[in-house]
Amino acid sequence: MPGNKKLTLKNIKNRDAAHPYSRKAKQLNRAIQRKEKLTTARAARHSSNPRVERWLWFRFALDENLPCASEEHVHELIRMYIDRTDDELEELEKKASKAMHRQKSPKIEVLKSLKHSEENEYESGMELPILTDADVVKILRAWDGDANSLARIKTTLYRKSQASSGDTAAKPDMDTTA
């Protein structure tokens, strides 16, 4: 008889009456481990989308009392998003400076490169939901974080050059996509 049959917890009868060293207990153990493995793989698949994570950060960072944000407020939120790992980076660098002869933690390099890439993306244009439009903000707040429904939310490119210029009426380099 092949041992490749995938048992689930509901398929195994009399789970409560199994002896700890019996075949049934081993089947239960395998089924539990498989279920845990599948749930962790599912969670990793869903959380590995950086676009979803970024949009969720902006969804919760935007004040609930405001119907939408101003351009200045959006650029302020982007700065907060880019600087979100500064505290952790400083803490890791303090620990690294205390340990003189040890190598720097790879996490320090990862955080520095992440910040650098986000700075570059902000220079060239960071794609975000249009937080200055009340309808888009309403859709964003109702969004459940599903990657498949990202297309419903209208986006635009926010650039660092837009934040420094005081002109909010017309922005020729603003690319709006649906």
Short mmCIF file of N, CA and C in Angstrom, two decimals, residues 7 9 27-37:
data_model
loop_
_atom_site.label_atom_id
_atom_site.label_comp_id
_atom_site.label_asym_id
_atom_site.label_seq_id
_atom_site.Cartn_x
_atom_site.Cartn_y
_atom_site.Cartn_z
N LEU A 7 -3.82 12.61 4.23
CA LEU A 7 -4.92 12.59 5.17
C LEU A 7 -5.11 13.97 5.78
N LEU A 9 -7.26 16.14 8.94
CA LEU A 9 -7.72 15.85 10.29
C LEU A 9 -9.14 15.33 10.32
N GLN A 27 -0.28 9.39 11.95
CA GLN A 27 -1.08 9.99 10.88
C GLN A 27 -1.58 11.37 11.31
N LEU A 28 -2.06 11.46 12.55
CA LEU A 28 -2.52 12.75 13.07
C LEU A 28 -1.40 13.78 13.06
N ASN A 29 -0.23 13.35 13.50
CA ASN A 29 0.92 14.24 13.55
C ASN A 29 1.28 14.74 12.15
N ARG A 30 1.29 13.84 11.17
CA ARG A 30 1.59 14.23 9.78
C ARG A 30 0.54 15.20 9.25
N ALA A 31 -0.73 14.93 9.56
CA ALA A 31 -1.81 15.80 9.08
C ALA A 31 -1.70 17.20 9.70
N ILE A 32 -1.35 17.26 10.96
CA ILE A 32 -1.20 18.56 11.63
C ILE A 32 -0.01 19.32 11.05
N GLN A 33 1.09 18.63 10.84
CA GLN A 33 2.27 19.28 10.27
C GLN A 33 2.00 19.78 8.85
N ARG A 34 1.27 18.99 8.08
CA ARG A 34 0.95 19.40 6.71
C ARG A 34 0.05 20.64 6.72
N LYS A 35 -0.92 20.65 7.63
CA LYS A 35 -1.82 21.80 7.72
C LYS A 35 -1.04 23.06 8.09
N GLU A 36 -0.12 22.95 9.04
CA GLU A 36 0.70 24.10 9.44
C GLU A 36 1.58 24.57 8.28
N LYS A 37 2.14 23.61 7.55
CA LYS A 37 3.00 23.95 6.41
C LYS A 37 2.21 24.69 5.33
#
